[in-house]
Amino acid sequence: VGRPLLEKSLERKECLEEETLILRAMGVLPPGHLGEEEARELSRDSARFAGALRPHMGEELPALRVRLDIEPFRVTGQLTGIRRNALLRWRPSGTKPKDLLSIWVEHLALLCLRSHGFAPEYPAVSLHVGYDAKKQKDEEKLFGPVGDPVAVLRDLLDLYRDGSREPLPFFERTSFAFA
């Protein structure tokens, strides 16, 4: 819901009235004063989160094509949102376990490419910026160098393959809370 407001905040544009109309038309905001107050709160939250995110934005590098042969797997795709200083992912609300798993896999793919001599000009770090509602503050998770990213990615791919054949005893929220 707050993503359009966040994007305006990142661009340093003040468009509360315009965005309120759009959110109201989408049926996201309640009518009347309650909707206006919720829009102001969303705007404040978006501006705050944009302030936390802005220092990490930097120059965006071109999308990076991924094609990795990690026997018996082939990983293909594209990495986008890579800045000069880090592969950057963000969620203006609470960070979810799937967010961290996703950036971890992308980070490993980036490191695999770098370890094979591709994309040396791309950063070897990844950053997820989120908001911890319990602590009422922004949080950053930084991922750095990995000894053997190919082996770690292969282990994850093995788990993925095994999980597509039979259920794995993996409880993402419990694991996330434990970690």
CSV table of N, CA and C in Angstrom, one decimal:
chain,number,residue,atom,x,y,z
A,1,VAL,N,0.8,-1.2,0.0
A,1,VAL,CA,0.0,0.0,0.0
A,1,VAL,C,0.9,1.2,0.0
A,2,GLY,N,1.9,1.3,0.8
A,2,GLY,CA,2.7,2.5,1.0
A,2,GLY,C,3.8,2.6,-0.1
A,3,ARG,N,3.9,1.6,-1.0
A,3,ARG,CA,5.0,1.6,-1.9
A,3,ARG,C,5.0,2.9,-2.9
A,4,PRO,N,3.8,3.3,-3.4
A,4,PRO,CA,3.8,4.5,-4.2
A,4,PRO,C,4.2,5.7,-3.4
A,5,LEU,N,3.8,5.8,-2.2
A,5,LEU,CA,4.2,6.9,-1.3
A,5,LEU,C,5.7,6.9,-1.1
A,6,LEU,N,6.2,5.7,-0.9
A,6,LEU,CA,7.7,5.5,-0.6
A,6,LEU,C,8.5,5.9,-1.9
A,7,GLU,N,8.0,5.5,-3.0
A,7,GLU,CA,8.7,5.9,-4.3
A,7,GLU,C,8.7,7.4,-4.5
A,8,LYS,N,7.6,8.0,-4.1
A,8,LYS,CA,7.6,9.5,-4.2
A,8,LYS,C,8.5,10.1,-3.2
A,9,SER,N,8.6,9.5,-2.0
A,9,SER,CA,9.5,10.1,-1.0
A,9,SER,C,11.0,9.9,-1.4
A,10,LEU,N,11.3,8.8,-2.1
A,10,LEU,CA,12.6,8.6,-2.5
A,10,LEU,C,13.0,9.6,-3.6
A,11,GLU,N,12.0,10.0,-4.4
A,11,GLU,CA,12.2,11.0,-5.4
A,11,GLU,C,12.2,12.4,-4.8
A,12,ARG,N,11.9,12.5,-3.5
A,12,ARG,CA,11.7,13.7,-2.8
A,12,ARG,C,10.6,14.6,-3.4
A,13,LYS,N,9.5,13.9,-3.7
A,13,LYS,CA,8.3,14.6,-4.2
A,13,LYS,C,7.2,14.6,-3.2
A,14,GLU,N,6.6,15.7,-3.0
A,14,GLU,CA,5.5,15.8,-2.1
A,14,GLU,C,4.2,15.7,-2.9
A,15,CYS,N,3.5,14.6,-2.9
A,15,CYS,CA,2.3,14.4,-3.6
A,15,CYS,C,1.2,13.7,-2.8
A,16,LEU,N,1.1,14.1,-1.6
A,16,LEU,CA,0.2,13.4,-0.7
A,16,LEU,C,-1.3,13.5,-1.2
A,17,GLU,N,-1.7,14.6,-1.7
A,17,GLU,CA,-3.1,14.7,-2.2
A,17,GLU,C,-3.3,13.8,-3.3
A,18,GLU,N,-2.4,13.8,-4.3
A,18,GLU,CA,-2.5,12.9,-5.5
A,18,GLU,C,-2.5,11.5,-5.1
A,19,GLU,N,-1.6,11.1,-4.3
A,19,GLU,CA,-1.5,9.7,-3.9
A,19,GLU,C,-2.7,9.2,-3.0
A,20,THR,N,-3.2,10.2,-2.2
A,20,THR,CA,-4.4,9.9,-1.4
A,20,THR,C,-5.6,9.6,-2.3
A,21,LEU,N,-5.7,10.4,-3.3
A,21,LEU,CA,-6.8,10.1,-4.3
A,21,LEU,C,-6.7,8.8,-5.0
A,22,ILE,N,-5.5,8.4,-5.3
A,22,ILE,CA,-5.2,7.1,-6.0
A,22,ILE,C,-5.5,6.0,-5.0
A,23,LEU,N,-5.0,6.1,-3.8
A,23,LEU,CA,-5.2,5.0,-2.8
A,23,LEU,C,-6.7,4.9,-2.5
A,24,ARG,N,-7.4,6.0,-2.4
A,24,ARG,CA,-8.8,6.0,-2.1
A,24,ARG,C,-9.6,5.4,-3.3
A,25,ALA,N,-9.2,5.7,-4.5
A,25,ALA,CA,-9.9,5.1,-5.7
A,25,ALA,C,-9.7,3.6,-5.8
A,26,MET,N,-8.5,3.1,-5.3
A,26,MET,CA,-8.2,1.7,-5.3
A,26,MET,C,-9.0,1.0,-4.1
A,27,GLY,N,-9.6,1.8,-3.3
A,27,GLY,CA,-10.4,1.2,-2.2
A,27,GLY,C,-9.5,0.8,-1.0
A,28,VAL,N,-8.3,1.3,-1.0
A,28,VAL,CA,-7.4,1.0,0.1
A,28,VAL,C,-7.6,1.8,1.4
A,29,LEU,N,-8.0,3.1,1.2
A,29,LEU,CA,-8.2,4.0,2.3
A,29,LEU,C,-9.7,4.0,2.7
A,30,PRO,N,-10.0,4.1,3.9
A,30,PRO,CA,-11.4,4.3,4.3
A,30,PRO,C,-11.8,5.8,3.9
A,31,PRO,N,-13.1,6.0,3.8
A,31,PRO,CA,-13.6,7.3,3.4
A,31,PRO,C,-13.4,8.4,4.6
A,32,GLY,N,-13.5,9.6,4.2
A,32,GLY,CA,-13.5,10.7,5.1
A,32,GLY,C,-12.2,11.0,5.9
A,33,HIS,N,-12.4,11.5,7.1
A,33,HIS,CA,-11.3,11.9,7.9
A,33,HIS,C,-10.4,10.8,8.3
A,34,LEU,N,-11.0,9.6,8.5
A,34,LEU,CA,-10.2,8.4,8.9
A,34,LEU,C,-9.2,8.1,7.8
A,35,GLY,N,-9.7,8.1,6.5
A,35,GLY,CA,-8.8,7.9,5.4
A,35,GLY,C,-7.7,8.9,5.2
A,36,GLU,N,-8.1,10.2,5.5
A,36,GLU,CA,-7.1,11.2,5.4
A,36,GLU,C,-6.0,11.1,6.4
A,37,GLU,N,-6.4,10.7,7.6
A,37,GLU,CA,-5.4,10.5,8.7
A,37,GLU,C,-4.5,9.3,8.4
A,38,GLU,N,-5.1,8.2,7.8
A,38,GLU,CA,-4.3,7.0,7.5
A,38,GLU,C,-3.3,7.4,6.3
A,39,ALA,N,-3.8,8.2,5.4
A,39,ALA,CA,-2.9,8.7,4.3
A,39,ALA,C,-1.7,9.5,4.9
A,40,ARG,N,-2.0,10.4,5.9
A,40,ARG,CA,-0.9,11.1,6.5
A,40,ARG,C,0.1,10.2,7.2
A,41,GLU,N,-0.4,9.2,7.9
A,41,GLU,CA,0.4,8.3,8.6
A,41,GLU,C,1.3,7.5,7.6
A,42,LEU,N,0.7,7.0,6.5
A,42,LEU,CA,1.4,6.3,5.4
A,42,LEU,C,2.5,7.2,4.9
A,43,SER,N,2.2,8.5,4.7
A,43,SER,CA,3.1,9.4,4.1
A,43,SER,C,4.3,9.6,5.1
A,44,ARG,N,4.0,9.8,6.4
A,44,ARG,CA,5.1,10.0,7.4
A,44,ARG,C,6.0,8.7,7.4
A,45,ASP,N,5.4,7.5,7.4
A,45,ASP,CA,6.1,6.3,7.4
A,45,ASP,C,7.0,6.2,6.2
A,46,SER,N,6.4,6.5,5.0
A,46,SER,CA,7.1,6.4,3.8
A,46,SER,C,8.3,7.4,3.8
A,47,ALA,N,8.1,8.6,4.3
A,47,ALA,CA,9.2,9.6,4.3
A,47,ALA,C,10.3,9.1,5.2
A,48,ARG,N,9.9,8.5,6.4
A,48,ARG,CA,10.9,8.0,7.3
A,48,ARG,C,11.7,6.9,6.7
A,49,PHE,N,11.0,5.9,6.1
A,49,PHE,CA,11.7,4.8,5.5
A,49,PHE,C,12.6,5.2,4.3
A,50,ALA,N,12.1,6.2,3.6
A,50,ALA,CA,12.9,6.7,2.4
A,50,ALA,C,14.2,7.3,3.0
A,51,GLY,N,14.1,7.9,4.1
A,51,GLY,CA,15.3,8.5,4.7
A,51,GLY,C,16.3,7.5,5.1
A,52,ALA,N,15.9,6.3,5.5
A,52,ALA,CA,16.8,5.2,5.9
A,52,ALA,C,17.3,4.5,4.6
A,53,LEU,N,16.5,4.5,3.6
A,53,LEU,CA,16.9,3.8,2.4
A,53,LEU,C,17.8,4.6,1.4
A,54,ARG,N,17.6,5.9,1.4
A,54,ARG,CA,18.2,6.8,0.5
A,54,ARG,C,19.8,6.7,0.5
A,55,PRO,N,20.4,6.6,1.7
A,55,PRO,CA,21.9,6.5,1.7
A,55,PRO,C,22.4,5.3,0.9
A,56,HIS,N,21.6,4.3,0.7
A,56,HIS,CA,22.1,3.1,0.1
A,56,HIS,C,21.7,3.0,-1.4
A,57,MET,N,21.0,4.0,-1.9
A,57,MET,CA,20.5,4.0,-3.2
A,57,MET,C,21.6,4.1,-4.2
A,58,GLY,N,22.4,5.1,-4.2
A,58,GLY,CA,23.5,5.3,-5.1
A,58,GLY,C,23.2,5.0,-6.6
A,59,GLU,N,24.3,4.9,-7.3
A,59,GLU,CA,24.1,4.6,-8.8
A,59,GLU,C,23.7,3.2,-9.0
A,60,GLU,N,22.7,3.0,-9.8
A,60,GLU,CA,22.2,1.6,-10.2
A,60,GLU,C,23.0,1.1,-11.3
A,61,LEU,N,23.6,-0.1,-11.2
A,61,LEU,CA,24.3,-0.7,-12.3
A,61,LEU,C,23.4,-1.5,-13.2
A,62,PRO,N,23.8,-1.7,-14.4
A,62,PRO,CA,23.0,-2.5,-15.4
A,62,PRO,C,22.6,-3.8,-14.8
A,63,ALA,N,21.4,-4.3,-15.2
A,63,ALA,CA,21.0,-5.7,-14.8
A,63,ALA,C,22.1,-6.7,-15.2
A,64,LEU,N,22.2,-7.7,-14.4
A,64,LEU,CA,23.2,-8.7,-14.6
A,64,LEU,C,22.6,-10.0,-15.0
A,65,ARG,N,22.9,-10.5,-16.1
A,65,ARG,CA,22.4,-11.8,-16.6
A,65,ARG,C,23.1,-12.9,-15.8
A,66,VAL,N,22.3,-13.9,-15.4
A,66,VAL,CA,22.9,-15.0,-14.6
A,66,VAL,C,22.7,-16.3,-15.4
A,67,ARG,N,23.7,-17.0,-15.6
A,67,ARG,CA,23.7,-18.3,-16.2
A,67,ARG,C,24.8,-19.1,-15.5
A,68,LEU,N,24.4,-20.0,-14.6
A,68,LEU,CA,25.4,-20.8,-13.8
A,68,LEU,C,25.1,-22.2,-14.0
A,69,ASP,N,26.1,-23.0,-14.3
A,69,ASP,CA,26.0,-24.4,-14.4
A,69,ASP,C,26.6,-25.0,-13.1
A,70,ILE,N,25.8,-25.4,-12.2
A,70,ILE,CA,26.2,-26.0,-11.0
A,70,ILE,C,25.6,-27.5,-11.0
A,71,GLU,N,26.4,-28.4,-11.5
A,71,GLU,CA,25.9,-29.7,-11.7
A,71,GLU,C,25.2,-30.3,-10.6
A,72,PRO,N,24.0,-30.9,-10.8
A,72,PRO,CA,23.3,-31.1,-12.0
A,72,PRO,C,22.3,-30.0,-12.4
A,73,PHE,N,22.5,-28.8,-11.8
A,73,PHE,CA,21.6,-27.7,-12.0
A,73,PHE,C,22.1,-26.7,-13.0
A,74,ARG,N,21.2,-25.9,-13.6
A,74,ARG,CA,21.5,-24.7,-14.3
A,74,ARG,C,20.6,-23.6,-13.7
A,75,VAL,N,21.2,-22.6,-13.3
A,75,VAL,CA,20.6,-21.4,-12.7
A,75,VAL,C,20.6,-20.3,-13.7
A,76,THR,N,19.4,-19.8,-14.1
A,76,THR,CA,19.4,-18.7,-15.1
A,76,THR,C,18.5,-17.6,-14.6
A,77,GLY,N,18.7,-16.4,-15.0
A,77,GLY,CA,17.9,-15.3,-14.6
A,77,GLY,C,18.6,-14.0,-14.8
A,78,GLN,N,18.1,-13.0,-14.0
A,78,GLN,CA,18.7,-11.7,-14.1
A,78,GLN,C,18.6,-11.1,-12.7
A,79,LEU,N,19.7,-10.4,-12.4
A,79,LEU,CA,19.8,-9.7,-11.1
A,79,LEU,C,19.6,-8.2,-11.4
A,80,THR,N,18.7,-7.6,-10.8
A,80,THR,CA,18.4,-6.1,-11.0
A,80,THR,C,18.6,-5.5,-9.6
A,81,GLY,N,18.5,-4.1,-9.6
A,81,GLY,CA,18.6,-3.4,-8.3
A,81,GLY,C,19.9,-3.5,-7.7
A,82,ILE,N,21.0,-3.7,-8.5
A,82,ILE,CA,22.3,-3.7,-7.9
A,82,ILE,C,22.9,-2.3,-8.0
A,83,ARG,N,23.3,-1.8,-6.9
A,83,ARG,CA,23.8,-0.4,-6.8
A,83,ARG,C,25.4,-0.6,-6.8
A,84,ARG,N,26.0,0.5,-6.9
A,84,ARG,CA,27.5,0.5,-6.9
A,84,ARG,C,28.1,-0.1,-5.7
A,85,ASN,N,27.3,0.1,-4.5
A,85,ASN,CA,27.9,-0.4,-3.2
A,85,ASN,C,27.3,-1.7,-2.8
A,86,ALA,N,26.1,-2.1,-3.3
A,86,ALA,CA,25.5,-3.4,-2.8
A,86,ALA,C,24.4,-3.8,-3.7
A,87,LEU,N,24.1,-5.1,-3.7
A,87,LEU,CA,22.8,-5.5,-4.3
A,87,LEU,C,21.8,-5.2,-3.2
A,88,LEU,N,20.8,-4.4,-3.6
A,88,LEU,CA,19.9,-3.8,-2.6
A,88,LEU,C,18.5,-4.3,-2.7
A,89,ARG,N,17.9,-4.8,-1.6
A,89,ARG,CA,16.5,-5.2,-1.6
A,89,ARG,C,15.9,-4.5,-0.3
A,90,TRP,N,14.6,-4.2,-0.4
A,90,TRP,CA,14.0,-3.5,0.7
A,90,TRP,C,12.5,-3.9,0.8
A,91,ARG,N,12.0,-3.7,2.0
A,91,ARG,CA,10.6,-3.9,2.3
A,91,ARG,C,10.2,-2.8,3.3
A,92,PRO,N,9.3,-1.9,3.0
A,92,PRO,CA,9.0,-0.9,4.0
A,92,PRO,C,8.2,-1.3,5.2
A,93,SER,N,7.9,-2.6,5.2
A,93,SER,CA,7.2,-3.2,6.4
A,93,SER,C,8.1,-4.2,7.0
A,94,GLY,N,7.6,-5.1,7.9
A,94,GLY,CA,8.4,-6.1,8.5
A,94,GLY,C,9.1,-7.0,7.6
A,95,THR,N,10.4,-7.2,7.8
A,95,THR,CA,11.1,-8.2,7.0
A,95,THR,C,10.6,-9.6,7.3
A,96,LYS,N,10.4,-10.3,6.2
A,96,LYS,CA,9.9,-11.7,6.3
A,96,LYS,C,11.0,-12.6,6.0
A,97,PRO,N,10.9,-13.9,6.5
A,97,PRO,CA,11.9,-14.9,6.2
A,97,PRO,C,12.2,-15.1,4.8
A,98,LYS,N,11.1,-15.0,4.0
A,98,LYS,CA,11.3,-15.2,2.5
A,98,LYS,C,12.1,-14.1,1.9
A,99,ASP,N,12.0,-12.9,2.5
A,99,ASP,CA,12.8,-11.8,1.9
A,99,ASP,C,14.3,-12.1,2.1
A,100,LEU,N,14.7,-12.6,3.3
A,100,LEU,CA,16.1,-12.9,3.5
A,100,LEU,C,16.6,-14.1,2.7
A,101,LEU,N,15.7,-15.1,2.6
A,101,LEU,CA,16.1,-16.2,1.8
A,101,LEU,C,16.3,-15.8,0.3
A,102,SER,N,15.4,-15.0,-0.2
A,102,SER,CA,15.5,-14.5,-1.5
A,102,SER,C,16.8,-13.7,-1.8
A,103,ILE,N,17.1,-12.8,-0.9
A,103,ILE,CA,18.3,-12.0,-1.1
A,103,ILE,C,19.6,-12.9,-0.9
A,104,TRP,N,19.5,-13.9,-0.1
A,104,TRP,CA,20.6,-14.8,0.2
A,104,TRP,C,20.9,-15.5,-1.1
A,105,VAL,N,19.9,-16.1,-1.8
A,105,VAL,CA,20.1,-16.8,-3.0
A,105,VAL,C,20.7,-15.9,-4.1
A,106,GLU,N,20.1,-14.7,-4.2
A,106,GLU,CA,20.6,-13.7,-5.2
A,106,GLU,C,22.1,-13.3,-4.9
A,107,HIS,N,22.4,-13.1,-3.6
A,107,HIS,CA,23.7,-12.8,-3.2
A,107,HIS,C,24.7,-13.9,-3.6
A,108,LEU,N,24.3,-15.2,-3.3
A,108,LEU,CA,25.1,-16.3,-3.7
A,108,LEU,C,25.4,-16.3,-5.2
A,109,ALA,N,24.3,-16.1,-6.0
A,109,ALA,CA,24.4,-16.1,-7.5
A,109,ALA,C,25.4,-15.0,-7.9
A,110,LEU,N,25.3,-13.8,-7.3
A,110,LEU,CA,26.2,-12.7,-7.6
A,110,LEU,C,27.7,-13.1,-7.3
A,111,LEU,N,27.9,-13.7,-6.1
A,111,LEU,CA,29.2,-14.2,-5.7
A,111,LEU,C,29.8,-15.3,-6.6
A,112,CYS,N,28.9,-16.2,-7.1
A,112,CYS,CA,29.3,-17.2,-8.0
A,112,CYS,C,29.8,-16.6,-9.3
A,113,LEU,N,29.1,-15.6,-9.8
A,113,LEU,CA,29.5,-15.0,-11.0
A,113,LEU,C,30.9,-14.3,-10.8
A,114,ARG,N,31.0,-13.6,-9.7
A,114,ARG,CA,32.3,-13.0,-9.4
A,114,ARG,C,33.4,-14.0,-9.3
A,115,SER,N,33.1,-15.1,-8.6
A,115,SER,CA,34.2,-16.1,-8.4
A,115,SER,C,34.6,-16.8,-9.7
A,116,HIS,N,33.8,-16.7,-10.8
A,116,HIS,CA,34.1,-17.2,-12.1
A,116,HIS,C,34.7,-16.1,-13.0
A,117,GLY,N,35.0,-15.0,-12.4
A,117,GLY,CA,35.6,-13.9,-13.2
A,117,GLY,C,34.6,-13.0,-13.9
A,118,PHE,N,33.3,-13.2,-13.8
A,118,PHE,CA,32.3,-12.4,-14.4
A,118,PHE,C,32.0,-11.3,-13.4
A,119,ALA,N,31.6,-10.1,-14.0
A,119,ALA,CA,31.1,-9.0,-13.2
A,119,ALA,C,32.0,-8.6,-12.0
A,120,PRO,N,33.3,-8.4,-12.3
A,120,PRO,CA,34.2,-8.0,-11.2
A,120,PRO,C,33.9,-6.6,-10.7
A,121,GLU,N,33.2,-5.8,-11.5
A,121,GLU,CA,32.9,-4.4,-11.1
A,121,GLU,C,31.7,-4.3,-10.3
A,122,TYR,N,31.0,-5.5,-10.1
A,122,TYR,CA,29.8,-5.5,-9.2
A,122,TYR,C,30.2,-5.8,-7.8
A,123,PRO,N,29.4,-5.2,-6.8
A,123,PRO,CA,29.8,-5.4,-5.4
A,123,PRO,C,29.7,-6.8,-4.9
A,124,ALA,N,30.5,-7.1,-3.9
A,124,ALA,CA,30.4,-8.5,-3.3
A,124,ALA,C,29.6,-8.5,-2.0
A,125,VAL,N,28.8,-7.5,-1.9
A,125,VAL,CA,27.9,-7.4,-0.7
A,125,VAL,C,26.5,-7.2,-1.1
A,126,SER,N,25.6,-7.6,-0.3
A,126,SER,CA,24.1,-7.4,-0.5
A,126,SER,C,23.5,-6.9,0.8
A,127,LEU,N,22.5,-6.1,0.6
A,127,LEU,CA,21.9,-5.4,1.8
A,127,LEU,C,20.3,-5.5,1.7
A,128,HIS,N,19.7,-5.9,2.7
A,128,HIS,CA,18.3,-5.8,2.8
A,128,HIS,C,17.9,-4.8,3.9
A,129,VAL,N,17.1,-3.9,3.6
A,129,VAL,CA,16.6,-2.9,4.5
A,129,VAL,C,15.1,-3.1,4.8
A,130,GLY,N,14.7,-3.2,6.0
A,130,GLY,CA,13.3,-3.5,6.4
A,130,GLY,C,13.0,-2.7,7.6
A,131,TYR,N,11.8,-3.0,8.1
A,131,TYR,CA,11.3,-2.3,9.3
A,131,TYR,C,10.9,-3.4,10.4
A,132,ASP,N,11.5,-3.2,11.6
A,132,ASP,CA,11.1,-4.1,12.6
A,132,ASP,C,10.0,-3.5,13.5
A,133,ALA,N,8.8,-4.0,13.3
A,133,ALA,CA,7.6,-3.4,14.0
A,133,ALA,C,7.7,-3.5,15.5
A,134,LYS,N,8.3,-4.6,16.0
A,134,LYS,CA,8.4,-4.8,17.4
A,134,LYS,C,9.4,-3.8,18.1
A,135,LYS,N,10.5,-3.6,17.4
A,135,LYS,CA,11.5,-2.7,17.9
A,135,LYS,C,11.2,-1.2,17.5
A,136,GLN,N,10.2,-1.1,16.6
A,136,GLN,CA,9.9,0.3,16.0
A,136,GLN,C,11.1,1.0,15.4
A,137,LYS,N,11.8,0.2,14.6
A,137,LYS,CA,13.0,0.9,14.0
A,137,LYS,C,13.3,0.1,12.7
A,138,ASP,N,14.0,0.8,11.8
A,138,ASP,CA,14.5,0.2,10.6
A,138,ASP,C,15.6,-0.7,10.9
A,139,GLU,N,15.7,-1.8,10.1
A,139,GLU,CA,16.8,-2.8,10.3
A,139,GLU,C,17.5,-3.1,9.0
A,140,GLU,N,18.8,-3.3,9.1
A,140,GLU,CA,19.6,-3.7,7.9
A,140,GLU,C,20.2,-5.0,8.1
A,141,LYS,N,20.1,-5.8,7.1
A,141,LYS,CA,20.8,-7.1,7.1
A,141,LYS,C,21.8,-7.1,6.0
A,142,LEU,N,23.1,-7.2,6.3
A,142,LEU,CA,24.2,-7.2,5.3
A,142,LEU,C,24.8,-8.5,5.1
A,143,PHE,N,24.9,-8.9,3.9
A,143,PHE,CA,25.5,-10.2,3.5
A,143,PHE,C,26.9,-9.9,2.8
A,144,GLY,N,27.9,-10.5,3.3
A,144,GLY,CA,29.3,-10.3,2.7
A,144,GLY,C,29.8,-11.5,2.0
A,145,PRO,N,31.2,-11.5,2.0
A,145,PRO,CA,31.9,-12.6,1.3
A,145,PRO,C,31.5,-14.0,1.9
A,146,VAL,N,31.5,-15.0,1.0
A,146,VAL,CA,31.3,-16.4,1.4
A,146,VAL,C,32.4,-17.2,0.9
A,147,GLY,N,33.0,-18.1,1.7
A,147,GLY,CA,34.1,-18.9,1.3
A,147,GLY,C,34.0,-19.6,0.0
A,148,ASP,N,32.9,-20.4,-0.2
A,148,ASP,CA,32.7,-21.1,-1.4
A,148,ASP,C,31.2,-21.0,-1.8
A,149,PRO,N,30.9,-19.9,-2.4
A,149,PRO,CA,29.4,-19.6,-2.8
A,149,PRO,C,28.8,-20.7,-3.7
A,150,VAL,N,29.6,-21.3,-4.5
A,150,VAL,CA,29.1,-22.4,-5.4
A,150,VAL,C,28.6,-23.5,-4.5
A,151,ALA,N,29.4,-24.0,-3.6
A,151,ALA,CA,29.0,-25.1,-2.7
A,151,ALA,C,27.8,-24.8,-1.9
A,152,VAL,N,27.7,-23.5,-1.4
A,152,VAL,CA,26.5,-23.1,-0.6
A,152,VAL,C,25.3,-23.1,-1.5
A,153,LEU,N,25.4,-22.5,-2.7
A,153,LEU,CA,24.3,-22.5,-3.6
A,153,LEU,C,23.9,-23.9,-4.0
A,154,ARG,N,24.8,-24.8,-4.2
A,154,ARG,CA,24.5,-26.2,-4.6
A,154,ARG,C,23.7,-26.9,-3.5
A,155,ASP,N,24.1,-26.6,-2.2
A,155,ASP,CA,23.4,-27.2,-1.1
A,155,ASP,C,21.9,-26.7,-1.1
A,156,LEU,N,21.7,-25.4,-1.3
A,156,LEU,CA,20.4,-24.9,-1.4
A,156,LEU,C,19.6,-25.5,-2.6
A,157,LEU,N,20.3,-25.7,-3.7
A,157,LEU,CA,19.6,-26.3,-4.9
A,157,LEU,C,19.2,-27.7,-4.6
A,158,ASP,N,20.1,-28.4,-3.9
A,158,ASP,CA,19.8,-29.8,-3.5
A,158,ASP,C,18.6,-29.9,-2.6
A,159,LEU,N,18.5,-28.9,-1.6
A,159,LEU,CA,17.3,-28.9,-0.8
A,159,LEU,C,16.1,-28.5,-1.6
A,160,TYR,N,16.2,-27.6,-2.5
A,160,TYR,CA,15.1,-27.3,-3.4
A,160,TYR,C,14.6,-28.5,-4.2
A,161,ARG,N,15.5,-29.3,-4.8
A,161,ARG,CA,15.2,-30.5,-5.5
A,161,ARG,C,14.5,-31.5,-4.6
A,162,ASP,N,15.1,-31.7,-3.4
A,162,ASP,CA,14.5,-32.7,-2.5
A,162,ASP,C,13.1,-32.2,-2.1
A,163,GLY,N,12.9,-30.9,-1.9
A,163,GLY,CA,11.6,-30.4,-1.5
A,163,GLY,C,10.6,-30.5,-2.5
A,164,SER,N,11.0,-30.6,-3.8
A,164,SER,CA,10.0,-30.7,-4.9
A,164,SER,C,9.6,-32.2,-5.0
A,165,ARG,N,10.3,-33.1,-4.4
A,165,ARG,CA,10.0,-34.5,-4.4
A,165,ARG,C,9.1,-35.0,-3.2
A,166,GLU,N,9.5,-34.4,-2.1
A,166,GLU,CA,8.7,-34.7,-0.8
A,166,GLU,C,8.9,-33.5,0.1
A,167,PRO,N,7.9,-33.4,1.0
A,167,PRO,CA,8.0,-32.3,2.0
A,167,PRO,C,9.2,-32.3,2.8
A,168,LEU,N,9.8,-31.2,3.0
A,168,LEU,CA,11.0,-31.1,3.9
A,168,LEU,C,10.5,-30.5,5.3
A,169,PRO,N,11.1,-31.0,6.3
A,169,PRO,CA,10.8,-30.4,7.6
A,169,PRO,C,11.4,-29.0,7.9
A,170,PHE,N,10.9,-28.1,7.1
A,170,PHE,CA,11.4,-26.7,7.2
A,170,PHE,C,10.3,-25.8,7.7
A,171,PHE,N,10.6,-25.1,8.7
A,171,PHE,CA,9.6,-24.1,9.3
A,171,PHE,C,10.2,-22.8,9.2
A,172,GLU,N,9.9,-22.0,8.2
A,172,GLU,CA,10.6,-20.7,8.0
A,172,GLU,C,10.5,-19.7,9.1
A,173,ARG,N,9.3,-19.6,9.7
A,173,ARG,CA,9.2,-18.6,10.8
A,173,ARG,C,9.9,-19.1,12.0
A,174,THR,N,9.8,-20.3,12.4
A,174,THR,CA,10.5,-20.9,13.5
A,174,THR,C,12.0,-20.8,13.3
A,175,SER,N,12.5,-21.1,12.2
A,175,SER,CA,13.9,-21.0,11.8
A,175,SER,C,14.4,-19.6,11.9
A,176,PHE,N,13.6,-18.7,11.4
A,176,PHE,CA,13.9,-17.3,11.4
A,176,PHE,C,14.0,-16.7,12.8
A,177,ALA,N,13.1,-17.1,13.6
A,177,ALA,CA,13.1,-16.7,15.0
A,177,ALA,C,14.3,-17.2,15.8
A,178,PHE,N,14.6,-18.5,15.5
A,178,PHE,CA,15.8,-19.1,16.1
A,178,PHE,C,17.1,-18.4,15.7
A,179,ALA,N,17.2,-18.1,14.4
A,179,ALA,CA,18.4,-17.5,13.9
A,179,ALA,C,18.6,-16.1,14.5
